[in-house]
Amino acid sequence: MELLELSLLLLVLLFALLGTGLWISMSLAAIGWIAMATVHPEPGPFLASAMWESTGSWTLAALPMFVWMGEILFRTKLSEELFNGLAPWVRRIPGGLLHVNILACGIFGSVSGSSAATSATVAKIALPELRKRGYDDDVSIGSLATSGTLGILIPPSIIMVVYAVAAEVSIIRIFIAGCLPGLVVMALFSGYIAVWAMLNPHKQPPPEPRLSFGGKMRASAQLIPCALLIIATIGSMFVGWATATEAAAFGVAGSLILAAVTGMLTWESFLDSLKGATRLSCMILFILAGAAFLSKAMALTGIPGALAAGVAALDLGPYGVIALLAVVYVVLGTALDGVSMIVLTTSIVIPIVQHAGFDLVWFGIFIVLLVEIAEITPPVGFNLFVMQTMTGKEQGEVARASLPFFAMLVLTIVLITLFPQTLVTGLGDWLLAR
Amino acid sequence: MLRRALDALYIASAGLASLCLFGIFAMMMAQVGMREAGLQLVGADDLTTYLCVATAFFALAHTFRRGELIRVNMVFSLVGPAGKRVLEGMALSLAVIVVGTIVWYTAADVLFSYEIEDVAQGTIAFPLWVPKLAMPIGAGTLLIAILDEAVRVLRGEIPNYVLEAEARAARGDFSAEV
Amino acid sequence: ATTTWQMATAYPDGNFHTKNIVTFLSDLKTATGGRLEVQLHSNASLLPMPQIKRGVQQGQVQLGEILLSAFGNEDPFFEVDGIPQLVTTFAQAKRLADLARPYIEARFQRQGVSLLYMVPWPPSGFYTPNPVATIENLRGTRMRTYNTMTNRFATAVGAAPTLVQSAEVAQAFATGIVNAMVTSAATGVDTQAWDYVKVFTPIGFTFTRNAVFVQRRALEALSAADQAAVRAAAATAETRGWAAAEAAKSSAQATLASHGMTVSEPTPELLAGMDRVSASMVDEWLTRTGEDGQKLIAAYRAGA
Ligand code: NA
Ligand code: NA
C-alpha cells in the first residue's frame, strides 16, 4: 500500500512539474531525485551515472546518424520525389497520399532502429507535402506520430536488442518475429485511413490529376534514388561491410552522395543539416538521460516490481495475465521510456509470462508493441515530442490525433495474442530450420 | 559586450557539438573502411560513445535558447502575459535547481573518476575523466543560458526561447527547425 | 535494527551466477537473524558493469558483482584469469584463483572494497563455421574481440581482431563481419549461437571469474558477529558457485549439441599450438606486473 501511495504521489508531482512548463528532461530528473531520496541517502552519484550511461552507448550512436540522414534528405528533392513517385499509385485509394506516411515509415523502419528517428525523418519529408496538398492535419499528424513507431517493430530495432539481452532470447529470432506484425500494423493503419476517408469525404483534398500508365511509370522513376539509398543502407549490412549500427552511417553517406549528385548539396545546406541533427539529437538524448535517472530511482523504490508482482498474485488465466500486463505497461508507458520499461520489469515479468505458457520471443513482440503505444501516450512519449516540435502543436493535440492509430496497435496486440504461431514465431522457425 | 560574449559561448559550444556528431559519422565510416582493409580502428567503439555524450551535452545551451528542448505548454496557453511571466519565473527557477544539481554531481563524478584513475574497459584504457568533462561543461553552459533567460524575465522581457519558437511558428516553417 | 544494503549485478536472473547470489543473500538474512537485508538489482537495472565497482567504492551500493577480467585495464592482476590456456581444468582454475586472491584482495583493500567470493565461468571454446584442427586454421579469420586480452590473442594467432559489441554478434556472424569468436559454452547458449555458427571447440581457454565484493565501510559498520556471518555465507557461496559452474559446463555443451551444433573436442595439435601462444601471453602479462606477477606465476607453476 505504501508503494502505491508513493507512486500516486510521484505521478501527481510529475504532472505538476510538467504543468509549470519545466522542461521535460528536467522534470523527469526532479521526480527521479524525489523518488530516490525516499530510499537512498545520496541520489547525486546516480544522477551522474545516469547522465553518462544513457547518452553514451554504441547502439544509441545510430540515433544521431539517422536523424542527420533525415536532415540531409529534407534538404534534397527526395521528399518531393518520394511523393511524386508514390502519389499516382495511391491516388485512387481512399485517403490518398496519407498511405504514403505508412509506407514511408515502414520503409524507413527497415533501416532505422529507433521510433523517434523514423518519425522525425518521415514527418520532415511528409508533413509539408501533405499540408501543401490540403490533407487533414489531424490524420496526417496522428499517422506520422504512430507509424514512426514501426521503426522499433520492423528490424533492426534498438528496443528489441534491449529486450533480447534482458530476457536472454535470440536477437535474430526476435528481429525476424517483428516482420509480420510490422506488416499487420501497416495494413491496419492503412485500413483505418481508407475507412476514415470514405466516412469523411468533405475532409479530402481534390484528387491528383489522372495519369496514364506510362506517366505513372515515369513518375515512379523518381523513386529510384530513394530505393538505391535504402538498398545501400540495408545492403551494407547484408554484404558484411557494416553492423546494424554502422549501417546508419552508410545511410548518411548515401544521403550525402544523393544530395551531391542531384546538385542539392551546398556547404550551407550541409552545415544546416548537421546543426539541425545536433539539436534534435541533443533534445532526445537529454530526455533519455532524465528518464534513465528516473528508472534508477524506480529500481531502488521497487515500484515497477511491485506492480508486476501484483499481477502474479491475482492468479488469472493466460489471456487474463496478458490483458493485465498490457494495462500495466500502458500505465508505465505514460511516464517511462521504452528501454526503462523493459529493463525495469523483465526480471519480475518473465517468470510470470513463462508460467502462463507464452513464448519469450512472442512476448518480446508484445512488449515492443506496448513500447510503441508508450511512444504516443502523454506525458512522456518521444514520438509526441518529435511531432510537437515539428508542428508547433500542443502535446494533447498530437496525442488526440494519434488515438485512432493507438486503437489499431491495441488490435494488433489482440491479433498476435490469438495467433502467436502464425504471426510471430512461425516465420523465424521456418527460416532458421532451413 | 557581455551579450556578445554569451552568444559566442552558446554558438561555440553548439559548433563543438556538431563537430562531435560529424565525428561519430567519421569514426563509423573509418571503422568500416579499415576493417575491409584488414585493419582495426582501435578503441573506435568507446570513442564513438564519448562523441555521443559530447554531442548531447555541448548542444544543450543552444538548443535550449532556440526553444527546442521540449516542454509542456498547455498551462501557458491558458494564462495572460502576467501569468506567463510568473510561470516562466517558476519554470526557470526550477530549471536552475535541477541543472545546477546536474552540474554539481557530474563535476563530482569527473573528480571521482580522476581520483580513482577510472579507465575504459575496451581495447584502449582511456582515462574516463576526460570524456566525462563534457557533462559538467555542457550542463554548466546550459545553466548560464538559463540564468541569462531568467534575467530577461526579471527585466520583464519575453524569454529568447519563446521568441525564437514564435518566430518559427510565424514563418510557418516548423519542420526546418527540427 | 535492520540494515538494508543494495547490490548491483549486470547479469540476468536466469544466469547461474545470479541464482547463486540470490541464495547467498537469503543465507545472509538467515545467518544474521534478519538484521541484514539485501535488495538485489540484477540485469544492470541499477548500474551497468563498468559502473558497479566504482559504485561500491563510492557507496552508491554496498555489494556488487563484476567480471573481474573486464577490469584488467585498471590493474593487470584482475585479468590473470583472462590469459588464454594458462589453466585448463577446474582444479587448476581453483588453484590459480586461491593463489591470486591475496593480490586481488590487497588491491581491493586500497580501493575501499573487500573481496567476498569469486566464482568462475565455465571454460571457453572457439565458435567457428568449420572445425579447428590446428591453431593455423585461425590465421586469417576475422575474430570477434572486445578487450585488450582477446585483441592480443587474435593478433598472436594471426587473426584479424574485429571489434563487435555483444548485441551485434549474431548479425556480425550472419553477414560475415566476423567468422570466429571465443567464449564460454554458457554464453553460447545465452545468445543461441546455433542460429549463426556451426562448430564449438571446447579448449578451456579461460576460466574467467566473477567477483562479489562489499564496501569496506559498510561491512565494518556491522557487528563482529554479523561480519563473521557475512564471511561464512560468502565461503559457502563460493563452494556452491564452483559446483554450479562445473554443472553449467556439461549442461551448456549438451544444449549446444542438442540444437545441432558440432561440439568437437580439440586435437593435440591445436592444444600444443595454444600452449605456445599462452606462454608468450604469460610473458607479456609479466612485463606489466613486475615482481608480484613473477611470484604468482612461479607459485602456480610450482604446484603443477
Ligand atoms: Na527498425
Ligand atoms: Na508515453
mmCIF file of N, CA, C and O in Angstrom, chain B residues 85-165:
data_model
loop_
_atom_site.group_PDB
_atom_site.id
_atom_site.type_symbol
_atom_site.label_atom_id
_atom_site.label_comp_id
_atom_site.label_asym_id
_atom_site.label_seq_id
_atom_site.Cartn_x
_atom_site.Cartn_y
_atom_site.Cartn_z
ATOM 1 N N ARG B 85 4.485 35.381 -17.138
ATOM 2 C CA ARG B 85 5.742 35.810 -16.538
ATOM 3 C C ARG B 85 6.007 35.048 -15.238
ATOM 4 O O ARG B 85 7.120 34.603 -14.973
ATOM 5 N N VAL B 86 4.939 34.887 -14.426
ATOM 6 C CA VAL B 86 5.084 34.140 -13.177
ATOM 7 C C VAL B 86 5.488 32.699 -13.466
ATOM 8 O O VAL B 86 6.415 32.152 -12.861
ATOM 9 N N LEU B 87 4.791 32.089 -14.445
ATOM 10 C CA LEU B 87 5.089 30.691 -14.781
ATOM 11 C C LEU B 87 6.521 30.539 -15.294
ATOM 12 O O LEU B 87 7.242 29.623 -14.889
ATOM 13 N N GLU B 88 6.922 31.459 -16.191
ATOM 14 C CA GLU B 88 8.293 31.387 -16.710
ATOM 15 C C GLU B 88 9.294 31.497 -15.571
ATOM 16 O O GLU B 88 10.292 30.782 -15.527
ATOM 17 N N GLY B 89 8.979 32.409 -14.614
ATOM 18 C CA GLY B 89 9.865 32.568 -13.466
ATOM 19 C C GLY B 89 9.989 31.272 -12.682
ATOM 20 O O GLY B 89 11.087 30.850 -12.316
ATOM 21 N N MET B 90 8.840 30.607 -12.468
ATOM 22 C CA MET B 90 8.858 29.339 -11.731
ATOM 23 C C MET B 90 9.646 28.277 -12.489
ATOM 24 O O MET B 90 10.497 27.585 -11.925
ATOM 25 N N ALA B 91 9.337 28.152 -13.784
ATOM 26 C CA ALA B 91 9.999 27.126 -14.587
ATOM 27 C C ALA B 91 11.511 27.358 -14.598
ATOM 28 O O ALA B 91 12.303 26.421 -14.427
ATOM 29 N N LEU B 92 11.915 28.625 -14.769
ATOM 30 C CA LEU B 92 13.346 28.910 -14.833
ATOM 31 C C LEU B 92 14.016 28.677 -13.480
ATOM 32 O O LEU B 92 15.142 28.163 -13.424
ATOM 33 N N SER B 93 13.313 29.025 -12.373
ATOM 34 C CA SER B 93 13.905 28.771 -11.053
ATOM 35 C C SER B 93 14.112 27.281 -10.833
ATOM 36 O O SER B 93 15.178 26.849 -10.375
ATOM 37 N N LEU B 94 13.066 26.495 -11.158
ATOM 38 C CA LEU B 94 13.207 25.046 -11.017
ATOM 39 C C LEU B 94 14.340 24.529 -11.901
ATOM 40 O O LEU B 94 15.135 23.685 -11.491
ATOM 41 N N ALA B 95 14.429 25.078 -13.125
ATOM 42 C CA ALA B 95 15.470 24.639 -14.054
ATOM 43 C C ALA B 95 16.857 24.932 -13.486
ATOM 44 O O ALA B 95 17.771 24.121 -13.615
ATOM 45 N N VAL B 96 16.989 26.096 -12.828
ATOM 46 C CA VAL B 96 18.285 26.424 -12.225
ATOM 47 C C VAL B 96 18.652 25.382 -11.170
ATOM 48 O O VAL B 96 19.789 24.904 -11.116
ATOM 49 N N ILE B 97 17.663 24.994 -10.354
ATOM 50 C CA ILE B 97 17.943 23.999 -9.305
ATOM 51 C C ILE B 97 18.346 22.662 -9.934
ATOM 52 O O ILE B 97 19.367 22.072 -9.582
ATOM 53 N N VAL B 98 17.543 22.196 -10.900
ATOM 54 C CA VAL B 98 17.802 20.868 -11.481
ATOM 55 C C VAL B 98 19.138 20.862 -12.226
ATOM 56 O O VAL B 98 19.985 19.985 -12.000
ATOM 57 N N VAL B 99 19.337 21.851 -13.097
ATOM 58 C CA VAL B 99 20.560 21.841 -13.898
ATOM 59 C C VAL B 99 21.781 22.126 -13.017
ATOM 60 O O VAL B 99 22.853 21.544 -13.206
ATOM 61 N N GLY B 100 21.586 22.986 -11.995
ATOM 62 C CA GLY B 100 22.675 23.218 -11.047
ATOM 63 C C GLY B 100 23.090 21.916 -10.375
ATOM 64 O O GLY B 100 24.286 21.630 -10.223
ATOM 65 N N THR B 101 22.093 21.115 -9.983
ATOM 66 C CA THR B 101 22.390 19.822 -9.372
ATOM 67 C C THR B 101 23.140 18.915 -10.340
ATOM 68 O O THR B 101 24.101 18.228 -9.966
ATOM 69 N N ILE B 102 22.697 18.934 -11.606
ATOM 70 C CA ILE B 102 23.372 18.097 -12.603
ATOM 71 C C ILE B 102 24.830 18.537 -12.757
ATOM 72 O O ILE B 102 25.746 17.705 -12.775
ATOM 73 N N VAL B 103 25.059 19.855 -12.827
ATOM 74 C CA VAL B 103 26.432 20.354 -12.964
ATOM 75 C C VAL B 103 27.270 19.895 -11.773
ATOM 76 O O VAL B 103 28.372 19.350 -11.937
ATOM 77 N N TRP B 104 26.726 20.086 -10.577
ATOM 78 C CA TRP B 104 27.457 19.758 -9.362
ATOM 79 C C TRP B 104 27.860 18.282 -9.345
ATOM 80 O O TRP B 104 29.023 17.937 -9.133
ATOM 81 N N TYR B 105 26.889 17.393 -9.569
ATOM 82 C CA TYR B 105 27.182 15.979 -9.412
ATOM 83 C C TYR B 105 27.956 15.387 -10.596
ATOM 84 O O TYR B 105 28.712 14.445 -10.417
ATOM 85 N N THR B 106 27.764 15.937 -11.809
ATOM 86 C CA THR B 106 28.606 15.426 -12.902
ATOM 87 C C THR B 106 30.047 15.899 -12.704
ATOM 88 O O THR B 106 30.978 15.170 -13.026
ATOM 89 N N ALA B 107 30.219 17.104 -12.133
ATOM 90 C CA ALA B 107 31.579 17.563 -11.831
ATOM 91 C C ALA B 107 32.205 16.676 -10.761
ATOM 92 O O ALA B 107 33.375 16.267 -10.882
ATOM 93 N N ALA B 108 31.412 16.345 -9.728
ATOM 94 C CA ALA B 108 31.922 15.453 -8.685
ATOM 95 C C ALA B 108 32.291 14.096 -9.282
ATOM 96 O O ALA B 108 33.294 13.478 -8.889
ATOM 97 N N ASP B 109 31.500 13.657 -10.251
ATOM 98 C CA ASP B 109 31.751 12.379 -10.916
ATOM 99 C C ASP B 109 33.082 12.415 -11.670
ATOM 100 O O ASP B 109 33.866 11.464 -11.629
ATOM 101 N N VAL B 110 33.334 13.528 -12.360
ATOM 102 C CA VAL B 110 34.604 13.682 -13.078
ATOM 103 C C VAL B 110 35.762 13.615 -12.080
ATOM 104 O O VAL B 110 36.748 12.902 -12.299
ATOM 105 N N LEU B 111 35.622 14.329 -10.967
ATOM 106 C CA LEU B 111 36.674 14.340 -9.955
ATOM 107 C C LEU B 111 36.930 12.936 -9.401
ATOM 108 O O LEU B 111 38.081 12.513 -9.262
ATOM 109 N N PHE B 112 35.831 12.225 -9.109
ATOM 110 C CA PHE B 112 35.979 10.869 -8.570
ATOM 111 C C PHE B 112 36.680 9.966 -9.579
ATOM 112 O O PHE B 112 37.585 9.204 -9.225
ATOM 113 N N SER B 113 36.273 10.065 -10.857
ATOM 114 C CA SER B 113 36.925 9.264 -11.897
ATOM 115 C C SER B 113 38.419 9.596 -11.973
ATOM 116 O O SER B 113 39.251 8.725 -12.203
ATOM 117 N N TYR B 114 38.737 10.883 -11.774
ATOM 118 C CA TYR B 114 40.124 11.308 -11.815
ATOM 119 C C TYR B 114 40.882 10.718 -10.625
ATOM 120 O O TYR B 114 41.977 10.160 -10.783
ATOM 121 N N GLU B 115 40.262 10.788 -9.440
ATOM 122 C CA GLU B 115 40.937 10.311 -8.230
ATOM 123 C C GLU B 115 41.200 8.813 -8.269
ATOM 124 O O GLU B 115 42.290 8.361 -7.913
ATOM 125 N N ILE B 116 40.200 8.023 -8.684
ATOM 126 C CA ILE B 116 40.399 6.568 -8.670
ATOM 127 C C ILE B 116 41.029 6.073 -9.965
ATOM 128 O O ILE B 116 41.160 4.879 -10.189
ATOM 129 N N GLU B 117 41.444 6.994 -10.831
ATOM 130 C CA GLU B 117 42.069 6.636 -12.111
ATOM 131 C C GLU B 117 41.184 5.658 -12.878
ATOM 132 O O GLU B 117 41.641 4.619 -13.356
ATOM 133 N N ASP B 118 39.910 5.996 -12.986
ATOM 134 C CA ASP B 118 38.912 5.222 -13.705
ATOM 135 C C ASP B 118 39.309 5.129 -15.183
ATOM 136 O O ASP B 118 39.577 6.158 -15.812
ATOM 137 N N VAL B 119 39.361 3.911 -15.728
ATOM 138 C CA VAL B 119 39.720 3.762 -17.142
ATOM 139 C C VAL B 119 38.669 2.948 -17.880
ATOM 140 O O VAL B 119 37.936 2.170 -17.278
ATOM 141 N N ALA B 120 38.621 3.128 -19.212
ATOM 142 C CA ALA B 120 37.697 2.369 -20.056
ATOM 143 C C ALA B 120 38.088 0.894 -20.048
ATOM 144 O O ALA B 120 39.248 0.551 -19.812
ATOM 145 N N GLN B 121 37.081 0.026 -20.307
ATOM 146 C CA GLN B 121 37.354 -1.415 -20.247
ATOM 147 C C GLN B 121 37.681 -2.003 -21.612
ATOM 148 O O GLN B 121 37.913 -3.194 -21.732
ATOM 149 N N GLY B 122 37.679 -1.181 -22.657
ATOM 150 C CA GLY B 122 37.870 -1.706 -24.004
ATOM 151 C C GLY B 122 39.326 -1.879 -24.378
ATOM 152 O O GLY B 122 40.197 -2.026 -23.520
ATOM 153 N N THR B 123 39.596 -1.847 -25.688
ATOM 154 C CA THR B 123 40.953 -2.124 -26.169
ATOM 155 C C THR B 123 41.939 -1.027 -25.804
ATOM 156 O O THR B 123 43.141 -1.265 -25.787
ATOM 157 N N ILE B 124 41.466 0.186 -25.558
ATOM 158 C CA ILE B 124 42.363 1.241 -25.088
ATOM 159 C C ILE B 124 41.874 1.706 -23.722
ATOM 160 O O ILE B 124 40.684 1.925 -23.522
ATOM 161 N N ALA B 125 42.799 1.856 -22.781
ATOM 162 C CA ALA B 125 42.422 2.248 -21.422
ATOM 163 C C ALA B 125 42.294 3.765 -21.332
ATOM 164 O O ALA B 125 43.088 4.431 -20.674
ATOM 165 N N PHE B 126 41.287 4.328 -22.035
ATOM 166 C CA PHE B 126 41.083 5.778 -21.977
ATOM 167 C C PHE B 126 40.836 6.207 -20.528
ATOM 168 O O PHE B 126 40.019 5.582 -19.847
ATOM 169 N N PRO B 127 41.493 7.277 -20.054
ATOM 170 C CA PRO B 127 41.138 7.806 -18.729
ATOM 171 C C PRO B 127 39.759 8.474 -18.818
ATOM 172 O O PRO B 127 39.566 9.396 -19.603
ATOM 173 N N LEU B 128 38.803 7.967 -18.044
ATOM 174 C CA LEU B 128 37.407 8.353 -18.264
ATOM 175 C C LEU B 128 37.077 9.789 -17.874
ATOM 176 O O LEU B 128 36.097 10.357 -18.356
ATOM 177 N N TRP B 129 37.898 10.397 -16.994
ATOM 178 C CA TRP B 129 37.543 11.757 -16.570
ATOM 179 C C TRP B 129 37.570 12.720 -17.743
ATOM 180 O O TRP B 129 36.852 13.712 -17.746
ATOM 181 N N VAL B 130 38.383 12.417 -18.776
ATOM 182 C CA VAL B 130 38.489 13.352 -19.906
ATOM 183 C C VAL B 130 37.177 13.427 -20.702
ATOM 184 O O VAL B 130 36.585 14.509 -20.811
ATOM 185 N N PRO B 131 36.657 12.295 -21.232
ATOM 186 C CA PRO B 131 35.378 12.418 -21.951
ATOM 187 C C PRO B 131 34.225 12.848 -21.040
ATOM 188 O O PRO B 131 33.278 13.485 -21.502
ATOM 189 N N LYS B 132 34.332 12.504 -19.754
ATOM 190 C CA LYS B 132 33.249 12.879 -18.833
ATOM 191 C C LYS B 132 33.167 14.386 -18.611
ATOM 192 O O LYS B 132 32.127 14.882 -18.182
ATOM 193 N N LEU B 133 34.260 15.101 -18.892
ATOM 194 C CA LEU B 133 34.249 16.562 -18.730
ATOM 195 C C LEU B 133 33.135 17.213 -19.544
ATOM 196 O O LEU B 133 32.633 18.288 -19.182
ATOM 197 N N ALA B 134 32.751 16.556 -20.651
ATOM 198 C CA ALA B 134 31.689 17.130 -21.494
ATOM 199 C C ALA B 134 30.411 17.375 -20.698
ATOM 200 O O ALA B 134 29.679 18.324 -20.981
ATOM 201 N N MET B 135 30.158 16.522 -19.684
ATOM 202 C CA MET B 135 28.893 16.652 -18.933
ATOM 203 C C MET B 135 28.834 17.939 -18.099
ATOM 204 O O MET B 135 27.918 18.749 -18.308
ATOM 205 N N PRO B 136 29.791 18.164 -17.158
ATOM 206 C CA PRO B 136 29.682 19.417 -16.384
ATOM 207 C C PRO B 136 29.871 20.663 -17.243
ATOM 208 O O PRO B 136 29.225 21.692 -16.980
ATOM 209 N N ILE B 137 30.719 20.588 -18.271
ATOM 210 C CA ILE B 137 30.936 21.785 -19.103
ATOM 211 C C ILE B 137 29.668 22.104 -19.893
ATOM 212 O O ILE B 137 29.184 23.242 -19.912
ATOM 213 N N GLY B 138 29.094 21.075 -20.544
ATOM 214 C CA GLY B 138 27.887 21.298 -21.338
ATOM 215 C C GLY B 138 26.715 21.734 -20.469
ATOM 216 O O GLY B 138 26.008 22.697 -20.785
ATOM 217 N N ALA B 139 26.520 21.036 -19.335
ATOM 218 C CA ALA B 139 25.420 21.386 -18.443
ATOM 219 C C ALA B 139 25.674 22.750 -17.808
ATOM 220 O O ALA B 139 24.736 23.522 -17.573
ATOM 221 N N GLY B 140 26.947 23.066 -17.547
ATOM 222 C CA GLY B 140 27.295 24.370 -16.989
ATOM 223 C C GLY B 140 26.939 25.495 -17.950
ATOM 224 O O GLY B 140 26.399 26.538 -17.542
ATOM 225 N N THR B 141 27.221 25.281 -19.234
ATOM 226 C CA THR B 141 26.852 26.285 -20.241
ATOM 227 C C THR B 141 25.334 26.442 -20.305
ATOM 228 O O THR B 141 24.812 27.557 -20.445
ATOM 229 N N LEU B 142 24.624 25.302 -20.171
ATOM 230 C CA LEU B 142 23.158 25.370 -20.133
ATOM 231 C C LEU B 142 22.696 26.190 -18.928
ATOM 232 O O LEU B 142 21.782 27.019 -19.041
ATOM 233 N N LEU B 143 23.355 25.997 -17.789
ATOM 234 C CA LEU B 143 22.989 26.741 -16.575
ATOM 235 C C LEU B 143 23.151 28.246 -16.810
ATOM 236 O O LEU B 143 22.280 29.041 -16.423
ATOM 237 N N ILE B 144 24.252 28.610 -17.475
ATOM 238 C CA ILE B 144 24.464 30.029 -17.795
ATOM 239 C C ILE B 144 23.333 30.544 -18.689
ATOM 240 O O ILE B 144 22.775 31.620 -18.456
ATOM 241 N N ALA B 145 22.963 29.737 -19.677
ATOM 242 C CA ALA B 145 21.896 30.146 -20.596
ATOM 243 C C ALA B 145 20.567 30.309 -19.859
ATOM 244 O O ALA B 145 19.782 31.219 -20.151
ATOM 245 N N ILE B 146 20.318 29.424 -18.882
ATOM 246 C CA ILE B 146 19.071 29.519 -18.113
ATOM 247 C C ILE B 146 19.071 30.803 -17.287
ATOM 248 O O ILE B 146 18.081 31.545 -17.259
ATOM 249 N N LEU B 147 20.202 31.101 -16.622
ATOM 250 C CA LEU B 147 20.303 32.338 -15.831
ATOM 251 C C LEU B 147 20.128 33.561 -16.734
ATOM 252 O O LEU B 147 19.464 34.538 -16.358
ATOM 253 N N ASP B 148 20.738 33.488 -17.911
ATOM 254 C CA ASP B 148 20.620 34.531 -18.926
ATOM 255 C C ASP B 148 19.140 34.835 -19.216
ATOM 256 O O ASP B 148 18.695 35.984 -19.197
ATOM 257 N N GLU B 149 18.358 33.759 -19.426
ATOM 258 C CA GLU B 149 16.932 33.924 -19.714
ATOM 259 C C GLU B 149 16.189 34.431 -18.480
ATOM 260 O O GLU B 149 15.246 35.226 -18.593
ATOM 261 N N ALA B 150 16.606 33.955 -17.301
ATOM 262 C CA ALA B 150 15.949 34.378 -16.062
ATOM 263 C C ALA B 150 16.092 35.888 -15.890
ATOM 264 O O ALA B 150 15.148 36.571 -15.474
ATOM 265 N N VAL B 151 17.268 36.417 -16.233
ATOM 266 C CA VAL B 151 17.486 37.863 -16.147
ATOM 267 C C VAL B 151 16.520 38.598 -17.072
ATOM 268 O O VAL B 151 15.913 39.597 -16.713
ATOM 269 N N ARG B 152 16.346 38.076 -18.283
ATOM 270 C CA ARG B 152 15.384 38.670 -19.222
ATOM 271 C C ARG B 152 13.988 38.720 -18.620
ATOM 272 O O ARG B 152 13.304 39.748 -18.711
ATOM 273 N N VAL B 153 13.567 37.607 -18.016
ATOM 274 C CA VAL B 153 12.223 37.542 -17.452
ATOM 275 C C VAL B 153 12.093 38.531 -16.298
ATOM 276 O O VAL B 153 11.076 39.223 -16.168
ATOM 277 N N LEU B 154 13.136 38.635 -15.452
ATOM 278 C CA LEU B 154 13.116 39.586 -14.336
ATOM 279 C C LEU B 154 12.979 41.016 -14.851
ATOM 280 O O LEU B 154 12.341 41.854 -14.229
ATOM 281 N N ARG B 155 13.604 41.287 -15.985
ATOM 282 C CA ARG B 155 13.512 42.628 -16.573
ATOM 283 C C ARG B 155 12.161 42.868 -17.244
ATOM 284 O O ARG B 155 11.919 43.941 -17.787
ATOM 285 N N GLY B 156 11.326 41.830 -17.248
ATOM 286 C CA GLY B 156 10.018 41.978 -17.861
ATOM 287 C C GLY B 156 10.020 41.688 -19.351
ATOM 288 O O GLY B 156 9.035 41.935 -20.045
ATOM 289 N N GLU B 157 11.123 41.153 -19.857
ATOM 290 C CA GLU B 157 11.154 40.819 -21.283
ATOM 291 C C GLU B 157 10.654 39.396 -21.499
ATOM 292 O O GLU B 157 10.561 38.601 -20.561
ATOM 293 N N ILE B 158 10.359 39.078 -22.764
ATOM 294 C CA ILE B 158 9.933 37.721 -23.105
ATOM 295 C C ILE B 158 11.180 36.885 -23.367
ATOM 296 O O ILE B 158 12.101 37.338 -24.040
ATOM 297 N N PRO B 159 11.231 35.661 -22.808
ATOM 298 C CA PRO B 159 12.453 34.863 -22.984
ATOM 299 C C PRO B 159 12.757 34.579 -24.457
ATOM 300 O O PRO B 159 11.853 34.474 -25.286
ATOM 301 N N ASN B 160 14.048 34.451 -24.702
ATOM 302 C CA ASN B 160 14.527 34.205 -26.050
ATOM 303 C C ASN B 160 13.933 32.930 -26.670
ATOM 304 O O ASN B 160 13.565 32.909 -27.833
ATOM 305 N N TYR B 161 13.819 31.862 -25.821
ATOM 306 C CA TYR B 161 13.336 30.595 -26.381
ATOM 307 C C TYR B 161 11.886 30.705 -26.833
ATOM 308 O O TYR B 161 11.474 30.007 -27.757
ATOM 309 N N VAL B 162 11.123 31.598 -26.175
ATOM 310 C CA VAL B 162 9.731 31.807 -26.615
ATOM 311 C C VAL B 162 9.721 32.596 -27.925
ATOM 312 O O VAL B 162 9.016 32.245 -28.870
ATOM 313 N N LEU B 163 10.546 33.657 -27.976
ATOM 314 C CA LEU B 163 10.610 34.484 -29.188
ATOM 315 C C LEU B 163 11.008 33.653 -30.395
ATOM 316 O O LEU B 163 10.393 33.741 -31.463
ATOM 317 N N GLU B 164 12.041 32.840 -30.223
ATOM 318 C CA GLU B 164 12.531 32.040 -31.355
ATOM 319 C C GLU B 164 11.460 31.065 -31.825
ATOM 320 O O GLU B 164 11.261 30.881 -33.027
ATOM 321 N N ALA B 165 10.802 30.419 -30.851
ATOM 322 C CA ALA B 165 9.766 29.455 -31.217
ATOM 323 C C ALA B 165 8.615 30.165 -31.934
ATOM 324 O O ALA B 165 8.095 29.663 -32.939
#
